[in-house]
Coordinates of C-alpha atoms in Angstrom, one line a residue:
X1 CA 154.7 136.2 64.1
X2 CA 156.6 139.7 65.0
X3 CA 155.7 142.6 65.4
X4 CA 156.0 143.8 61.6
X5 CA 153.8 141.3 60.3
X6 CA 151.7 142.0 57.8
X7 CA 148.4 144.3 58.5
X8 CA 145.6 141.7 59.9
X9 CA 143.0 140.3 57.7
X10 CA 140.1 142.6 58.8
X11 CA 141.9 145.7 59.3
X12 CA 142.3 149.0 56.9
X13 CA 145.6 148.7 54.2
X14 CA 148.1 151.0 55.0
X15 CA 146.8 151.8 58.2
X16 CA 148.6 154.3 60.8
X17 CA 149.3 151.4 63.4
X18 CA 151.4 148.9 60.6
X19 CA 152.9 152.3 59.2
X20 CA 154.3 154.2 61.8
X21 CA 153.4 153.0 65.3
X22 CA 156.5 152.0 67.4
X23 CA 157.0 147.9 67.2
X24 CA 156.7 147.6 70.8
X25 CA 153.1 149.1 70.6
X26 CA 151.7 147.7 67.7
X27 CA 150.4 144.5 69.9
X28 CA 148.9 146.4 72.1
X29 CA 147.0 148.9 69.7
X30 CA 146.3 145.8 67.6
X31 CA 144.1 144.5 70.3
X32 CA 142.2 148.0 71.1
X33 CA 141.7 147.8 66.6
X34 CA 143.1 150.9 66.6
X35 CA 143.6 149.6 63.1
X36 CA 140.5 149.0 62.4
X37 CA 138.2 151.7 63.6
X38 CA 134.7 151.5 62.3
X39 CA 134.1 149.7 65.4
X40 CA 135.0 152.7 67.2
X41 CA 132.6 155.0 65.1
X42 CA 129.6 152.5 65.9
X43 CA 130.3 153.3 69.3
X44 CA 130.6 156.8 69.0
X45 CA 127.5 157.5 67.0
X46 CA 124.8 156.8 69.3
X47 CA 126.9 158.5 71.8
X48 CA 126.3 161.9 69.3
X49 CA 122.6 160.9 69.0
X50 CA 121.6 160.8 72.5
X51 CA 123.4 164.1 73.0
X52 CA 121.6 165.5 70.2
X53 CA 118.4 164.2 70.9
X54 CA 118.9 165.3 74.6
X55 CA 119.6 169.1 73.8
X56 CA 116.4 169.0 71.1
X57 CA 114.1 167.8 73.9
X58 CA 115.8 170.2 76.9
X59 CA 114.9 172.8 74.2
X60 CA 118.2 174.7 75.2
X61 CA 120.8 176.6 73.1
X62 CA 123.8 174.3 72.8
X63 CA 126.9 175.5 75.2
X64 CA 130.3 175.3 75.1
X65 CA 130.0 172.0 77.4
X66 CA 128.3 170.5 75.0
X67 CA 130.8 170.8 72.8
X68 CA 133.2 169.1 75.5
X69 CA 131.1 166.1 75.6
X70 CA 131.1 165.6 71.8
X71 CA 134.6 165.6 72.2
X72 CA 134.9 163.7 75.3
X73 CA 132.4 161.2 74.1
X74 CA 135.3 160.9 70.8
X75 CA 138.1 160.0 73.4
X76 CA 135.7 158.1 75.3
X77 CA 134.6 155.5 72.4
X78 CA 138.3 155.3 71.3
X79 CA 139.2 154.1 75.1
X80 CA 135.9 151.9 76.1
X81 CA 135.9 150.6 72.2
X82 CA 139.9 149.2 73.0
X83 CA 139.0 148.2 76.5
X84 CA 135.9 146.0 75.3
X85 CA 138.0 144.6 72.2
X86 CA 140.8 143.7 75.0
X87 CA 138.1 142.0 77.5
X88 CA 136.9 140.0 74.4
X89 CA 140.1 138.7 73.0
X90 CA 141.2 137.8 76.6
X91 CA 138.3 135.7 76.6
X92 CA 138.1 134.5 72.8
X93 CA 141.4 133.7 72.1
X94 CA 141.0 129.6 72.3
X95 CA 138.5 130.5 69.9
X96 CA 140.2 133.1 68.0
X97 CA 143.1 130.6 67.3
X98 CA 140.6 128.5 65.3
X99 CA 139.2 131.2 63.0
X100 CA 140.9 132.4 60.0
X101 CA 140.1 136.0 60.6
X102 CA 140.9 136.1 64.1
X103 CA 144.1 133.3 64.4
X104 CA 146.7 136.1 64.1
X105 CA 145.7 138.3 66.0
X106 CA 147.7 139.4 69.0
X107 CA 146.6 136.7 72.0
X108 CA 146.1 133.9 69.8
X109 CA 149.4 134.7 68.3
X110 CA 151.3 134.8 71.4
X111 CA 152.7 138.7 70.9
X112 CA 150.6 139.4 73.9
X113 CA 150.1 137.3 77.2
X114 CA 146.7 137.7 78.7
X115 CA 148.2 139.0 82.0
X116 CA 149.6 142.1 79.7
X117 CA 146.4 142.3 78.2
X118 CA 144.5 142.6 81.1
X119 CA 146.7 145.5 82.8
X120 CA 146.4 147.1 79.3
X121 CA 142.1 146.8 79.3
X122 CA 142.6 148.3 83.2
X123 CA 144.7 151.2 81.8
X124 CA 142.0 151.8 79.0
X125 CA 139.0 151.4 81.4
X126 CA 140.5 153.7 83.9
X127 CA 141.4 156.5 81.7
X128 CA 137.5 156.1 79.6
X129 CA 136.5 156.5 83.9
X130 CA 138.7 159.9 84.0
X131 CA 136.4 161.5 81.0
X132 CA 133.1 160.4 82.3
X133 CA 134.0 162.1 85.9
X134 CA 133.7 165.6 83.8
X135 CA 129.6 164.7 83.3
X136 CA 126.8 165.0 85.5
X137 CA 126.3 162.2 88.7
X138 CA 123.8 160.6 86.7
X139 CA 125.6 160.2 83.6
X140 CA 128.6 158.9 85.7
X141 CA 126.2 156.1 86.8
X142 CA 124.9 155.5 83.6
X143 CA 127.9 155.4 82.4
X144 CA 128.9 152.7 84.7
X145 CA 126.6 150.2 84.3
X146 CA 127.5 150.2 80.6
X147 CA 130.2 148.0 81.8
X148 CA 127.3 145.0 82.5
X149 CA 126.8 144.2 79.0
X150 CA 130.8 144.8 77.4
X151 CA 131.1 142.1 80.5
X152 CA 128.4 139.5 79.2
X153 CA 128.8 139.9 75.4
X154 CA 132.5 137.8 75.3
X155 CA 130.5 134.8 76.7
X156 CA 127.2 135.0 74.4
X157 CA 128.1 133.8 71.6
X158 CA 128.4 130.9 73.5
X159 CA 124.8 130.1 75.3
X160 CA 123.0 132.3 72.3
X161 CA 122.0 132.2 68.7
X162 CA 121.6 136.2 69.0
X163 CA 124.7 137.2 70.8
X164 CA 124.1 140.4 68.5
X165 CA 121.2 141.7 70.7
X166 CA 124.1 142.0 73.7
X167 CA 126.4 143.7 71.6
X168 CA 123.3 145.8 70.2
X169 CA 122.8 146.5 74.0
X170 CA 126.6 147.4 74.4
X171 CA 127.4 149.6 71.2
X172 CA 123.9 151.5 71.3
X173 CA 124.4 152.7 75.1
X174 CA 126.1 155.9 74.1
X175 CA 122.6 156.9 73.5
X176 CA 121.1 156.8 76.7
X177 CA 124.8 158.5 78.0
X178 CA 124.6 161.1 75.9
X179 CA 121.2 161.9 76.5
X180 CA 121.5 161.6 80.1
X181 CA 124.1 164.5 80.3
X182 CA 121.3 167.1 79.8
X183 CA 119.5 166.6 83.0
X184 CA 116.4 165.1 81.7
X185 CA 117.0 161.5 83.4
X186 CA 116.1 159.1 80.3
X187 CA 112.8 160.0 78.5
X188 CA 110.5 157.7 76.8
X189 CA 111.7 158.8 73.1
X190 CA 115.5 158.0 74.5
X191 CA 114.4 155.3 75.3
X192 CA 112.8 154.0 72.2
X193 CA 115.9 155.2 70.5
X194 CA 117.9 152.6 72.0
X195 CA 115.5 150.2 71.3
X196 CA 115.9 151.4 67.7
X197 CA 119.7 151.4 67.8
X198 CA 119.9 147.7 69.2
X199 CA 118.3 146.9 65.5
X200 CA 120.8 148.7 63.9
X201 CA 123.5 146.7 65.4
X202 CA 121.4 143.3 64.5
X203 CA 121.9 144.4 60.9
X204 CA 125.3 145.6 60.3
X205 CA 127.1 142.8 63.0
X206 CA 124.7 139.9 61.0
X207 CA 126.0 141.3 57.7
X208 CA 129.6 141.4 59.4
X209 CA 129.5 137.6 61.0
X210 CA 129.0 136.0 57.6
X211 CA 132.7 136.5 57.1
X212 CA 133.4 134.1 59.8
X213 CA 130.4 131.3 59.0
X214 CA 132.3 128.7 58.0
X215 CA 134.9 128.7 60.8
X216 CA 132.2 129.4 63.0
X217 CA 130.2 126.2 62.6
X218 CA 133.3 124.3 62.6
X219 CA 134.0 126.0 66.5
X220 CA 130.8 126.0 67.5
X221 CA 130.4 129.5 67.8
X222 CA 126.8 130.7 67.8
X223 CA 125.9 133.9 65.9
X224 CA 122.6 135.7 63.5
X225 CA 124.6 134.7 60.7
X226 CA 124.5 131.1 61.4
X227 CA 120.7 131.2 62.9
X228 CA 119.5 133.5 59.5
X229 CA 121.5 131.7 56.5
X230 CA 119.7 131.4 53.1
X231 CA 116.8 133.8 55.1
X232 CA 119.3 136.5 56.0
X233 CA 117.9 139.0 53.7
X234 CA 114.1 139.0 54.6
X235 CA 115.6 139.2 58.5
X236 CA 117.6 141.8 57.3
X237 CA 115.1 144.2 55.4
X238 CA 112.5 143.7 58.4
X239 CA 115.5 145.2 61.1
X240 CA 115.5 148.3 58.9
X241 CA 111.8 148.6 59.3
X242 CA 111.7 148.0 62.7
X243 CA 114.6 151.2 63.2
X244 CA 112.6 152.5 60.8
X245 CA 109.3 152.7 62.6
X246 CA 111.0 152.5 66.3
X247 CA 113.3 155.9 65.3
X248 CA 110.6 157.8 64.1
X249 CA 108.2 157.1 66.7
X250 CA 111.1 158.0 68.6
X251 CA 111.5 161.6 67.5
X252 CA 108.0 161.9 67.0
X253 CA 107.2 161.4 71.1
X254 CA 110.8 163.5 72.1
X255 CA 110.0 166.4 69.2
X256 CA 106.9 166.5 67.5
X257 CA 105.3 168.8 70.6
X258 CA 108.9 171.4 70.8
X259 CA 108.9 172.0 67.4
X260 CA 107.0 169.7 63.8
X261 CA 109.2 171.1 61.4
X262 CA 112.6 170.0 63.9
X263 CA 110.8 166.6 64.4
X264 CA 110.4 166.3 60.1
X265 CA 114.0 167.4 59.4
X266 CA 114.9 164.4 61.8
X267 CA 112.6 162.2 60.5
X268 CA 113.5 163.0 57.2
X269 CA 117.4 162.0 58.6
X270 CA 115.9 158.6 59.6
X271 CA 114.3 157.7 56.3
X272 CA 117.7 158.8 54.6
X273 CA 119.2 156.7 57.0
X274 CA 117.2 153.5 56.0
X275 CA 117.3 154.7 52.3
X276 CA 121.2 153.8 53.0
X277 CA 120.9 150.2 54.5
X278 CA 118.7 149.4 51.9
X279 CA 121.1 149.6 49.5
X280 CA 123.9 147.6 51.2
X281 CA 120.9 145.0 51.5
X282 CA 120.7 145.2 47.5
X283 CA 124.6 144.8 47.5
X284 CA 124.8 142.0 50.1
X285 CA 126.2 138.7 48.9
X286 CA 126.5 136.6 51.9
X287 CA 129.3 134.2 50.1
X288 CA 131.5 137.2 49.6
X289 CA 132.9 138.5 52.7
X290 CA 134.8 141.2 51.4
X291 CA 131.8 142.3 50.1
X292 CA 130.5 141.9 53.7
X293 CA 133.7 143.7 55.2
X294 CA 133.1 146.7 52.9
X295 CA 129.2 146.8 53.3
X296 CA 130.0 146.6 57.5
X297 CA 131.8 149.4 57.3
X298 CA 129.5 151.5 55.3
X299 CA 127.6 151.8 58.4
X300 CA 129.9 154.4 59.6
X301 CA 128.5 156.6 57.0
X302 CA 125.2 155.6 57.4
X303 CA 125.1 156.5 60.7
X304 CA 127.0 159.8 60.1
X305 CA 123.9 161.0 58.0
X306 CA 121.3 161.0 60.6
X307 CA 123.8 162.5 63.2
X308 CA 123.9 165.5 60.5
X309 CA 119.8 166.2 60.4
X310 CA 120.4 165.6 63.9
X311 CA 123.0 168.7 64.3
X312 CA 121.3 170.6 61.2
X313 CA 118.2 170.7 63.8
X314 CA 120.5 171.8 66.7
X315 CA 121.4 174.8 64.0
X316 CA 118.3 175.1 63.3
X317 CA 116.9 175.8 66.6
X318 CA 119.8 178.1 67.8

């Protein structure tokens, strides 16, 4: 397979990487899904949450830093997003090769060696490192031991039915990062955010792993999707609940005390919010993944809406 192959299975059509990218890069940005980012707004969102949530309960005017860190925590998800894609094919790609999703991607297909792969996940990482020396000593070590769970979550699909809950760990970090920036260490309603978020991921990566069932049982690779089958919905519909209630208890314990009509706009955000997986749980068929491909990557928006209560209430209390 060369370089100009067509655009991989999972990624967007007519994407800027199989458009207009150099040949020699496409590898390379292949294996950091630059061509597919939703992955990269799932990691960005909770980042924007926890910074939100962290300026509501400092009860301070937002600064121009704070716009930095939105900004920095765009470049930052772009960069940690390709570095943890990297780490995982290095390690997947015996797997990968057996998949039908995964089998052409750039390891598996032999466009890139794992040795280039590797100094490519180090360039990533190291650059991601630059950005998060701009933040505060606490958010630099917060920031660090994110790298414990992007580290385990290759290998848990393989000792784990729910190797979702390590990703969920992984993607929803951002949350306790950008909250840590506003010198409140990591508060109880942060804290329960995360929680919150972990569910999130347990929904959208379940609905996303039934693309790969099949294959999967074949390989033995463990996932939700497998562990759920014919129950999937009912496991579904009770992870929105549980967000449901964690979130708002959430905002209820950060908010409720600095300001009840803040702590209803973003409570109002969250019920939106669930309104909006409910209804890719009404469109789910299990059988179909491209229906599961295109209801995965409604998440972005879904997430999108409660980041905007979430900045309406930063406007609000300017």
């Amino acid at each position: 397979m060369d370089n100009n192959s067509p655009h991989l299975p999972d990624a967007i059509k007519l994407n800027w990487v199989d458009i207009i990218a150099p040949d020699w890069s496409i590898p390379y940005l292949r294996l950091s899904r630059m061509d597919r980012p939703i992955g990269t707004w799932l990691l960005l969102i909770p980042c924007w949450w926890g910074l939100c949530l962290g300026i509501l309960e400092s009860d301070t005017k937002v600064g121009l830093y704070d716009f930095w860190l939105a900004v920095s925590f765009i470049l930052g998800a772009i960069l940690m997003r390709g570095a943890g894609c990297t780490w995982n094919d290095i390690n997947d790609w015996k797997l990968d090769s057996k998949v039908q999703r995964t089998k052409l991607r750039p390891i598996p297909s032999g466009q890139v060696s794992n040795k280039k792969a590797f100094a490519w996940m180090t360039i990533q990482a190291l650059a991601s490192f630059l950005i998060l020396l701009s933040f505060p000593s606490f958010s630099i070590f917060i920031g660090i031991v994110s790298l414990l769970p992007v580290i385990i979550y290759p290998y848990a699909k393989r000792f784990t039915w729910w190797p979702q809950i390590f990703l969920g760990i992984a993607f929803n970090w951002g949350i306790l990062l950008g909250f840590s920036t506003q010198g409140l260490g990591i508060s109880l309603g942060c804290f329960i955010l995360y929680i919150a978020g972990i569910f999130w991921t347990l929904f959208y990566d379940t609905i996303y792993a039934f693309q790969d069932i099949d294959d999967d049982s074949i390989v033995g690779i463990k996932s939700t999707a497998r562990l759920f089958k014919e129950n999937a919905a009912s496991w579904l519909f009770t992870f929105v609940i549980i967000f449901f209630l964690l979130a708002g208890l959430a905002f209820y314990v950060s908010l409720f005390h600095i300001s009840e009509t803040i702590f209803f706009i973003c409570f109002l955000g969250v019920f939106i919010f669930c309104c909006s997986l409910f209804i890719q749980l009404i469109k789910l068929d299990t059988k179909l993944p491209h229906v599961c491909l295109r209801l995965f990557r409604s998440n972005k928006m879904s997430g999108l809406i409660l980041c905007l209560f979430l900045a309406g209430s930063l406007f609000l209390s300017i």
